[in-house]
């Protein structure tokens, strides 16, 4: 192709040289040459050579174009074949991917089920071990020597119940202000319930009846009540706090076995002051929303050696240091009247009047009149 084009350019250049020579002659020479050497004679060969070279270039270009088209068509055919192969391979890869995905899902579901089963077994084992450890820890704490001098919750309550049953005379307790009692029990803040009566036996009976009512309602309650021969023992405010801590551990044994135990044995052994025991009690009651605390007035008077300032300090610490909603029940015989009036003015307590002058009932058996016999 390049040779044919070069030949065409050579023919054209020869024609241009001949034409240039003709244009360089004069007009007379042009006139003579037109007669003796006309166009057909002088330039015909060169024109035909240019035409022949041009035709040769056209033929070669046509042949090259056809060859290029043929090659392009072959490439298109090969490209279509390759595309079909690629599409078939992509379809196969898609099917293979789908198969692997399904297989992965099946294996993953099986693996997930196995892991979930193992996880549940581990959780059950850990929960069982935690419960066992909590139970052992609780039993270890309940069997410490420091509790040996204190009664259990059932012993003190049974003693007070037996004392209530042994009384020959029975008093009809007047119905207190039920609305005030309900408002006190549903308060969202710490509050005191002070039983005011001239007869201590009436207050004790009402307090034990209130404990039975709270227990029957399945509400959390702890108490520090009298027990057998308590007057022969030397007690202090720390002993009262230890009784409340022991009550809290015994009453909340089921909850403490399933929750992380908040108190350690070392804390119980190292606690010495009333504030430290109140802090331990606060940890034990942290899982409850509200709790009732019943304090026997005779036991408080015995522990504080009838120093009402110590009893007031103890009540204030229980009200301020316990973070749960606490309701404290006691009698007015262990606190001062000024303290009661101050709490009533700040709406921090409720005083119930029980055992008035008209509350006596006749005994079951009428007593015989006492007669004295004189010696004759």
CSV table of C-alpha atoms in Angstrom, one decimal:
chain,number,residue,atom,x,y,z
A,1,UNK,CA,0.0,0.0,0.0
A,2,UNK,CA,2.8,2.4,0.8
A,3,UNK,CA,4.5,1.6,-2.5
A,4,UNK,CA,1.4,2.3,-4.5
A,5,UNK,CA,0.9,5.6,-2.8
A,6,UNK,CA,4.5,6.5,-3.4
A,7,UNK,CA,4.1,5.6,-7.1
A,8,UNK,CA,1.0,7.8,-7.3
A,9,UNK,CA,2.9,10.7,-5.8
A,10,UNK,CA,5.8,10.2,-8.3
A,11,UNK,CA,3.4,10.2,-11.2
A,12,UNK,CA,1.7,13.4,-10.0
A,13,UNK,CA,5.1,15.1,-9.5
A,14,UNK,CA,6.2,14.2,-13.1
A,15,UNK,CA,2.9,15.6,-14.3
A,16,UNK,CA,3.6,18.8,-12.3
A,17,UNK,CA,7.1,19.1,-13.8
A,18,UNK,CA,5.8,18.8,-17.3
A,19,UNK,CA,3.1,21.3,-16.6
A,20,UNK,CA,5.7,23.7,-15.1
A,21,UNK,CA,7.9,23.4,-18.1
A,22,UNK,CA,4.9,24.2,-20.4
A,23,UNK,CA,3.9,27.2,-18.3
A,24,UNK,CA,7.5,28.5,-18.5
A,25,UNK,CA,7.4,28.8,-22.3
A,26,UNK,CA,6.3,31.9,-24.1
A,27,UNK,CA,3.0,32.4,-25.9
A,28,UNK,CA,4.5,31.8,-29.4
A,29,UNK,CA,6.0,28.6,-28.1
A,30,UNK,CA,2.6,27.6,-26.7
A,31,UNK,CA,1.0,28.3,-30.1
A,32,UNK,CA,3.6,26.2,-32.0
A,33,UNK,CA,3.5,23.3,-29.5
A,34,UNK,CA,-0.2,23.3,-29.6
A,35,UNK,CA,0.0,22.6,-33.3
A,36,UNK,CA,2.9,20.2,-33.3
A,37,UNK,CA,2.6,18.7,-29.8
A,38,UNK,CA,-1.1,18.7,-28.7
A,39,UNK,CA,-2.3,17.8,-25.1
A,40,UNK,CA,-3.1,14.3,-26.0
A,41,UNK,CA,0.3,13.6,-27.3
A,42,UNK,CA,2.4,15.3,-24.6
A,43,UNK,CA,0.4,14.8,-21.4
A,44,UNK,CA,-1.7,11.7,-22.1
A,45,UNK,CA,0.8,9.2,-20.9
A,46,UNK,CA,1.4,11.0,-17.7
A,47,UNK,CA,-2.3,11.5,-17.0
A,48,UNK,CA,-2.9,7.8,-17.7
A,49,UNK,CA,0.0,6.9,-15.3
A,50,UNK,CA,-1.6,9.1,-12.6
A,51,UNK,CA,-5.0,7.5,-13.2
A,52,UNK,CA,-3.5,4.0,-13.2
A,53,UNK,CA,-1.6,4.7,-9.9
A,54,UNK,CA,-4.8,6.2,-8.4
A,55,UNK,CA,-6.8,3.1,-9.4
A,56,UNK,CA,-4.1,0.9,-7.9
A,57,UNK,CA,-4.3,2.8,-4.6
A,58,UNK,CA,-8.1,2.6,-4.6
A,59,UNK,CA,-8.0,-1.1,-5.2
A,60,UNK,CA,-5.4,-1.6,-2.5
A,61,UNK,CA,-7.5,0.6,-0.1
A,62,UNK,CA,-10.6,-1.4,-0.9
A,63,UNK,CA,-8.8,-4.6,-0.3
A,64,UNK,CA,-7.4,-3.3,2.9
A,65,UNK,CA,-10.8,-2.0,4.0
A,66,UNK,CA,-12.4,-5.4,3.3
A,67,UNK,CA,-9.6,-7.2,5.1
A,68,UNK,CA,-10.0,-4.9,8.1
A,69,UNK,CA,-13.8,-5.3,8.1
A,70,UNK,CA,-13.2,-9.1,7.9
A,71,UNK,CA,-10.8,-9.0,10.8
A,72,UNK,CA,-13.2,-6.8,12.7
A,73,UNK,CA,-16.0,-9.2,12.1
A,74,UNK,CA,-13.9,-12.1,13.2
A,75,UNK,CA,-12.9,-10.2,16.3
A,76,UNK,CA,-16.6,-9.5,17.0
A,77,UNK,CA,-17.4,-13.1,16.5
A,78,UNK,CA,-14.6,-14.1,18.8
A,79,UNK,CA,-15.7,-11.4,21.3
A,80,UNK,CA,-19.2,-12.8,21.2
A,81,UNK,CA,-17.9,-16.3,21.8
A,82,UNK,CA,-15.7,-15.1,24.6
A,83,UNK,CA,-18.7,-13.1,26.1
A,84,UNK,CA,-20.8,-16.3,25.9
A,85,UNK,CA,-18.1,-18.2,27.7
A,86,UNK,CA,-17.8,-15.4,30.3
A,87,UNK,CA,-21.6,-15.2,30.8
A,88,UNK,CA,-21.7,-19.0,31.2
A,89,UNK,CA,-18.9,-18.9,33.7
A,90,UNK,CA,-20.6,-16.0,35.5
A,91,UNK,CA,-23.8,-18.1,35.7
A,92,UNK,CA,-21.8,-21.0,37.0
A,93,UNK,CA,-20.1,-18.8,39.5
A,94,UNK,CA,-23.4,-17.4,40.6
A,95,UNK,CA,-24.9,-20.9,41.1
A,96,UNK,CA,-21.7,-21.9,42.9
A,97,UNK,CA,-21.9,-18.8,45.1
A,98,UNK,CA,-25.6,-19.5,45.8
A,99,UNK,CA,-24.7,-23.1,46.7
A,100,UNK,CA,-21.9,-21.9,49.0
A,101,UNK,CA,-24.1,-19.3,50.5
A,102,UNK,CA,-26.8,-21.9,51.3
A,103,UNK,CA,-24.2,-24.2,52.7
A,104,UNK,CA,-22.8,-21.4,54.8
A,105,UNK,CA,-26.2,-20.5,56.1
A,106,UNK,CA,-26.8,-24.1,57.0
A,107,UNK,CA,-23.5,-24.5,58.7
A,108,UNK,CA,-23.8,-21.1,60.3
A,109,UNK,CA,-27.2,-21.9,61.7
A,110,UNK,CA,-26.0,-25.2,63.0
A,111,UNK,CA,-22.9,-23.5,64.5
A,112,UNK,CA,-25.0,-20.7,65.9
A,113,UNK,CA,-27.4,-23.3,67.5
A,114,UNK,CA,-24.4,-25.1,68.9
A,115,UNK,CA,-22.9,-21.9,70.3
A,116,UNK,CA,-26.2,-20.8,71.7
A,117,UNK,CA,-26.7,-24.2,73.4
A,118,UNK,CA,-23.2,-24.1,74.8
A,119,UNK,CA,-23.8,-20.4,75.9
A,120,UNK,CA,-27.0,-21.4,77.6
A,121,UNK,CA,-25.3,-24.3,79.3
A,122,UNK,CA,-22.5,-22.0,80.4
A,123,UNK,CA,-25.0,-19.5,81.7
A,124,UNK,CA,-26.9,-22.1,83.6
A,125,UNK,CA,-23.6,-23.5,85.0
A,126,UNK,CA,-22.5,-20.0,85.9
A,127,UNK,CA,-25.8,-19.1,87.4
A,128,UNK,CA,-25.8,-22.4,89.4
A,129,UNK,CA,-22.3,-21.9,90.5
A,130,UNK,CA,-23.0,-18.3,91.4
A,131,UNK,CA,-26.1,-19.3,93.4
A,132,UNK,CA,-24.1,-22.1,95.1
A,133,UNK,CA,-21.3,-19.7,95.9
A,134,UNK,CA,-23.8,-17.1,97.1
A,135,UNK,CA,-25.5,-19.7,99.3
A,136,UNK,CA,-22.2,-20.8,100.7
A,137,UNK,CA,-21.2,-17.2,101.3
A,138,UNK,CA,-24.5,-16.5,103.0
A,139,UNK,CA,-24.3,-19.5,105.2
A,140,UNK,CA,-20.8,-18.6,106.1
A,141,UNK,CA,-21.9,-15.1,107.1
A,142,UNK,CA,-24.9,-16.4,109.0
A,143,UNK,CA,-22.7,-18.8,111.0
A,144,UNK,CA,-20.2,-16.2,112.1
A,145,UNK,CA,-19.5,-16.2,115.9
A,146,UNK,CA,-20.6,-12.6,116.2
A,147,UNK,CA,-24.3,-13.7,115.8
A,148,UNK,CA,-24.1,-16.2,118.7
A,149,UNK,CA,-25.4,-13.7,121.3
A,150,UNK,CA,-28.3,-12.4,119.1
A,151,UNK,CA,-31.6,-14.1,118.5
A,152,UNK,CA,-32.8,-15.1,115.0
A,153,UNK,CA,-35.8,-13.3,113.4
A,154,UNK,CA,-38.2,-16.2,114.3
A,155,UNK,CA,-37.1,-16.4,117.9
A,156,UNK,CA,-37.7,-12.8,118.7
A,157,UNK,CA,-41.0,-12.7,116.9
A,158,UNK,CA,-42.2,-15.9,118.4
A,159,UNK,CA,-41.3,-14.6,121.9
A,160,UNK,CA,-43.3,-11.4,121.4
A,161,UNK,CA,-46.2,-13.5,120.0
A,162,UNK,CA,-46.1,-15.8,123.0
A,163,UNK,CA,-46.1,-12.8,125.3
A,164,UNK,CA,-49.1,-11.4,123.6
A,165,UNK,CA,-50.9,-14.7,124.0
A,166,UNK,CA,-50.1,-15.1,127.7
A,167,UNK,CA,-51.8,-12.0,128.7
A,168,UNK,CA,-55.1,-12.8,130.5
A,169,UNK,CA,-56.6,-9.5,129.8
A,170,UNK,CA,-57.2,-8.3,126.3
A,171,UNK,CA,-57.6,-4.8,125.1
A,172,UNK,CA,-59.7,-3.7,122.3
A,173,UNK,CA,-57.4,-1.5,120.2
A,174,UNK,CA,-59.3,1.5,118.7
A,175,UNK,CA,-59.3,1.7,115.0
A,176,UNK,CA,-56.6,4.3,114.1
A,177,UNK,CA,-56.9,6.8,111.4
A,178,UNK,CA,-56.8,4.4,108.4
A,179,UNK,CA,-56.2,7.2,105.9
A,180,UNK,CA,-53.2,8.4,107.9
A,181,UNK,CA,-51.8,4.9,108.1
A,182,UNK,CA,-52.3,4.3,104.4
A,183,UNK,CA,-50.7,7.6,103.5
A,184,UNK,CA,-47.7,6.7,105.7
A,185,UNK,CA,-47.2,3.3,104.1
A,186,UNK,CA,-47.3,4.7,100.6
A,187,UNK,CA,-45.0,7.7,101.1
A,188,UNK,CA,-42.0,8.0,98.7
A,189,UNK,CA,-39.8,9.4,101.5
A,190,UNK,CA,-38.5,8.0,104.8
A,191,UNK,CA,-41.1,8.4,107.6
A,192,UNK,CA,-41.7,7.2,111.1
A,193,UNK,CA,-44.8,5.7,112.7
A,194,UNK,CA,-44.9,6.5,116.4
A,195,UNK,CA,-47.3,4.6,118.6
A,196,UNK,CA,-48.5,6.8,121.4
A,197,UNK,CA,-50.3,5.2,124.3
A,198,UNK,CA,-50.3,5.4,128.1
A,199,UNK,CA,-50.1,1.6,128.4
A,200,UNK,CA,-46.9,0.0,127.0
A,201,UNK,CA,-48.6,-3.3,126.6
A,202,UNK,CA,-51.1,-1.8,124.1
A,203,UNK,CA,-48.2,-0.5,122.0
A,204,UNK,CA,-46.4,-3.8,122.1
A,205,UNK,CA,-49.6,-5.7,121.0
A,206,UNK,CA,-50.3,-3.2,118.2
A,207,UNK,CA,-46.7,-3.4,117.0
A,208,UNK,CA,-46.8,-7.3,116.8
A,209,UNK,CA,-50.1,-7.1,115.1
A,210,UNK,CA,-48.7,-4.7,112.6
A,211,UNK,CA,-45.7,-7.0,111.9
A,212,UNK,CA,-48.1,-9.9,111.3
A,213,UNK,CA,-50.1,-7.7,108.9
A,214,UNK,CA,-46.9,-6.7,107.0
A,215,UNK,CA,-45.8,-10.3,106.8
A,216,UNK,CA,-49.2,-11.4,105.6
A,217,UNK,CA,-49.1,-8.7,102.8
A,218,UNK,CA,-45.7,-10.1,101.7
A,219,UNK,CA,-43.9,-6.8,102.2
A,220,UNK,CA,-40.2,-6.6,103.2
A,221,UNK,CA,-39.9,-6.0,106.9
A,222,UNK,CA,-37.1,-6.4,109.5
A,223,UNK,CA,-37.3,-5.9,113.2
A,224,UNK,CA,-35.4,-5.6,116.4
A,225,UNK,CA,-37.8,-7.1,119.0
A,226,UNK,CA,-37.5,-8.3,122.5
A,227,UNK,CA,-36.3,-11.9,123.1
A,228,UNK,CA,-36.0,-14.2,126.1
A,229,UNK,CA,-33.9,-12.9,128.9
A,230,UNK,CA,-32.8,-9.8,127.0
A,231,UNK,CA,-32.8,-7.7,130.2
A,232,UNK,CA,-30.1,-9.9,131.6
A,233,UNK,CA,-27.7,-9.1,128.7
A,234,UNK,CA,-25.6,-6.0,128.2
A,235,UNK,CA,-26.7,-4.5,124.9
A,236,UNK,CA,-25.8,-1.3,122.9
A,237,UNK,CA,-26.9,0.5,119.8
A,238,UNK,CA,-24.4,-1.6,117.8
A,239,UNK,CA,-26.3,-4.8,118.9
A,240,UNK,CA,-29.5,-3.3,117.6
A,241,UNK,CA,-27.9,-2.6,114.2
A,242,UNK,CA,-26.4,-6.1,114.2
A,243,UNK,CA,-29.9,-7.5,114.8
A,244,UNK,CA,-31.3,-5.5,111.9
A,245,UNK,CA,-28.4,-6.7,109.6
A,246,UNK,CA,-29.0,-10.3,110.7
A,247,UNK,CA,-32.7,-9.8,110.0
A,248,UNK,CA,-32.0,-8.4,106.5
A,249,UNK,CA,-29.8,-11.4,105.6
A,250,UNK,CA,-32.3,-13.9,106.9
A,251,UNK,CA,-35.3,-12.2,105.3
A,252,UNK,CA,-33.6,-11.5,101.9
A,253,UNK,CA,-31.9,-14.9,101.7
A,254,UNK,CA,-33.6,-15.8,98.4
A,255,UNK,CA,-32.7,-12.5,96.8
A,256,UNK,CA,-29.2,-12.5,98.0
A,257,UNK,CA,-28.6,-16.0,96.6
A,258,UNK,CA,-29.4,-14.9,93.0
A,259,UNK,CA,-27.8,-11.4,93.1
A,260,UNK,CA,-24.1,-10.6,93.6
A,261,UNK,CA,-23.6,-10.4,97.4
A,262,UNK,CA,-22.9,-6.8,98.4
A,263,UNK,CA,-21.3,-7.5,101.7
A,264,UNK,CA,-18.1,-9.5,102.6
A,265,UNK,CA,-17.2,-11.4,105.7
A,266,UNK,CA,-14.3,-9.0,106.4
A,267,UNK,CA,-16.7,-6.1,106.5
A,268,UNK,CA,-18.8,-7.8,109.2
A,269,UNK,CA,-15.8,-8.7,111.2
A,270,UNK,CA,-14.3,-5.2,111.0
A,271,UNK,CA,-17.5,-3.2,111.6
A,272,UNK,CA,-17.4,-1.7,115.1
A,273,UNK,CA,-19.6,1.5,115.1
A,274,UNK,CA,-23.3,1.9,114.6
A,275,UNK,CA,-22.7,4.0,111.5
A,276,UNK,CA,-20.6,1.2,109.9
A,277,UNK,CA,-23.4,-1.4,110.6
A,278,UNK,CA,-26.0,1.0,109.1
A,279,UNK,CA,-23.8,1.2,106.0
A,280,UNK,CA,-23.8,-2.6,105.8
A,281,UNK,CA,-27.5,-2.6,106.3
A,282,UNK,CA,-27.9,-0.1,103.4
A,283,UNK,CA,-25.9,-2.5,101.1
A,284,UNK,CA,-28.1,-5.4,102.1
A,285,UNK,CA,-31.3,-3.5,101.4
A,286,UNK,CA,-30.0,-2.0,98.1
A,287,UNK,CA,-32.0,-4.4,96.0
A,288,UNK,CA,-35.4,-3.4,97.5
A,289,UNK,CA,-37.5,-0.4,96.9
A,290,UNK,CA,-39.0,0.0,100.3
A,291,UNK,CA,-38.7,-1.8,103.7
A,292,UNK,CA,-40.4,-1.6,107.1
A,293,UNK,CA,-38.3,-1.5,110.2
A,294,UNK,CA,-39.9,-2.3,113.5
A,295,UNK,CA,-38.0,-1.3,116.7
A,296,UNK,CA,-39.2,-2.4,120.1
A,297,UNK,CA,-39.2,0.5,122.6
A,298,UNK,CA,-38.3,-1.7,125.6
A,299,UNK,CA,-35.3,-3.1,123.6
A,300,UNK,CA,-34.2,0.4,122.6
A,301,UNK,CA,-34.5,1.7,126.1
A,302,UNK,CA,-32.4,-1.3,127.4
A,303,UNK,CA,-29.8,-0.8,124.7
A,304,UNK,CA,-29.5,3.0,125.2
A,305,UNK,CA,-29.8,2.7,129.0
A,306,UNK,CA,-32.8,4.9,128.8
A,307,UNK,CA,-30.8,7.7,127.2
A,308,UNK,CA,-33.3,9.1,124.7
A,309,UNK,CA,-30.6,11.2,122.9
A,310,UNK,CA,-29.0,7.9,121.8
A,311,UNK,CA,-32.3,6.6,120.5
A,312,UNK,CA,-32.9,9.8,118.6
A,313,UNK,CA,-29.4,9.6,117.1
A,314,UNK,CA,-30.1,6.0,116.0
A,315,UNK,CA,-33.4,6.9,114.4
A,316,UNK,CA,-31.9,9.9,112.6
A,317,UNK,CA,-29.1,7.7,111.2
A,318,UNK,CA,-31.5,5.1,110.0
A,319,UNK,CA,-33.6,7.8,108.3
A,320,UNK,CA,-30.7,9.6,106.7
A,321,UNK,CA,-28.2,6.9,105.8
A,322,UNK,CA,-30.5,4.2,104.3
A,323,UNK,CA,-31.0,4.9,100.6
A,324,UNK,CA,-34.1,2.9,100.2
A,325,UNK,CA,-37.6,4.0,101.1
A,326,UNK,CA,-37.7,3.0,104.8
A,327,UNK,CA,-40.7,3.1,107.2
A,328,UNK,CA,-39.7,2.9,110.9
A,329,UNK,CA,-42.2,1.8,113.5
A,330,UNK,CA,-41.6,2.3,117.2
A,331,UNK,CA,-43.3,3.8,120.3
A,332,UNK,CA,-43.1,7.3,121.7
A,333,UNK,CA,-41.8,5.9,125.1
A,334,UNK,CA,-38.3,5.7,123.7
A,335,UNK,CA,-38.2,9.3,122.3
A,336,UNK,CA,-38.9,12.7,123.6
A,337,UNK,CA,-42.1,14.7,123.0
A,338,UNK,CA,-40.1,17.6,121.6
A,339,UNK,CA,-38.6,15.2,119.0
A,340,UNK,CA,-42.0,13.9,118.0
A,341,UNK,CA,-43.4,17.4,117.7
A,342,UNK,CA,-40.4,18.5,115.5
A,343,UNK,CA,-40.9,15.5,113.2
A,344,UNK,CA,-44.6,16.2,113.0
A,345,UNK,CA,-44.0,19.8,112.1
A,346,UNK,CA,-41.6,18.7,109.3
A,347,UNK,CA,-44.2,16.1,108.1
A,348,UNK,CA,-41.6,13.3,108.7
A,349,UNK,CA,-43.7,11.1,111.1
A,350,UNK,CA,-47.2,10.1,112.0
A,351,UNK,CA,-48.3,9.6,115.6
A,352,UNK,CA,-51.1,7.1,116.3
A,353,UNK,CA,-53.1,7.4,119.5
A,354,UNK,CA,-54.0,4.0,120.8
A,355,UNK,CA,-55.0,2.5,124.2
A,356,UNK,CA,-57.2,5.4,125.4
A,357,UNK,CA,-59.2,5.5,128.6
A,358,UNK,CA,-62.2,4.0,127.0
A,359,UNK,CA,-60.3,1.1,125.4
A,360,UNK,CA,-60.6,-1.4,128.2
A,361,UNK,CA,-62.6,-4.5,127.6
A,362,UNK,CA,-64.1,-6.7,130.2
A,363,UNK,CA,-62.1,-9.8,130.9
A,364,UNK,CA,-63.3,-13.1,129.6
A,365,UNK,CA,-64.2,-14.2,133.1
A,366,UNK,CA,-65.5,-11.8,135.6
A,367,UNK,CA,-63.3,-11.6,138.6
A,368,UNK,CA,-64.7,-12.5,141.9
A,369,UNK,CA,-64.7,-9.8,144.4
A,370,UNK,CA,-61.8,-10.0,146.8
A,371,UNK,CA,-62.9,-10.6,150.4
A,372,UNK,CA,-60.7,-10.6,153.4
A,373,UNK,CA,-61.4,-13.0,156.2
A,374,UNK,CA,-60.8,-11.9,159.6
A,375,UNK,CA,-59.6,-14.1,162.2
A,376,UNK,CA,-61.9,-14.6,165.0
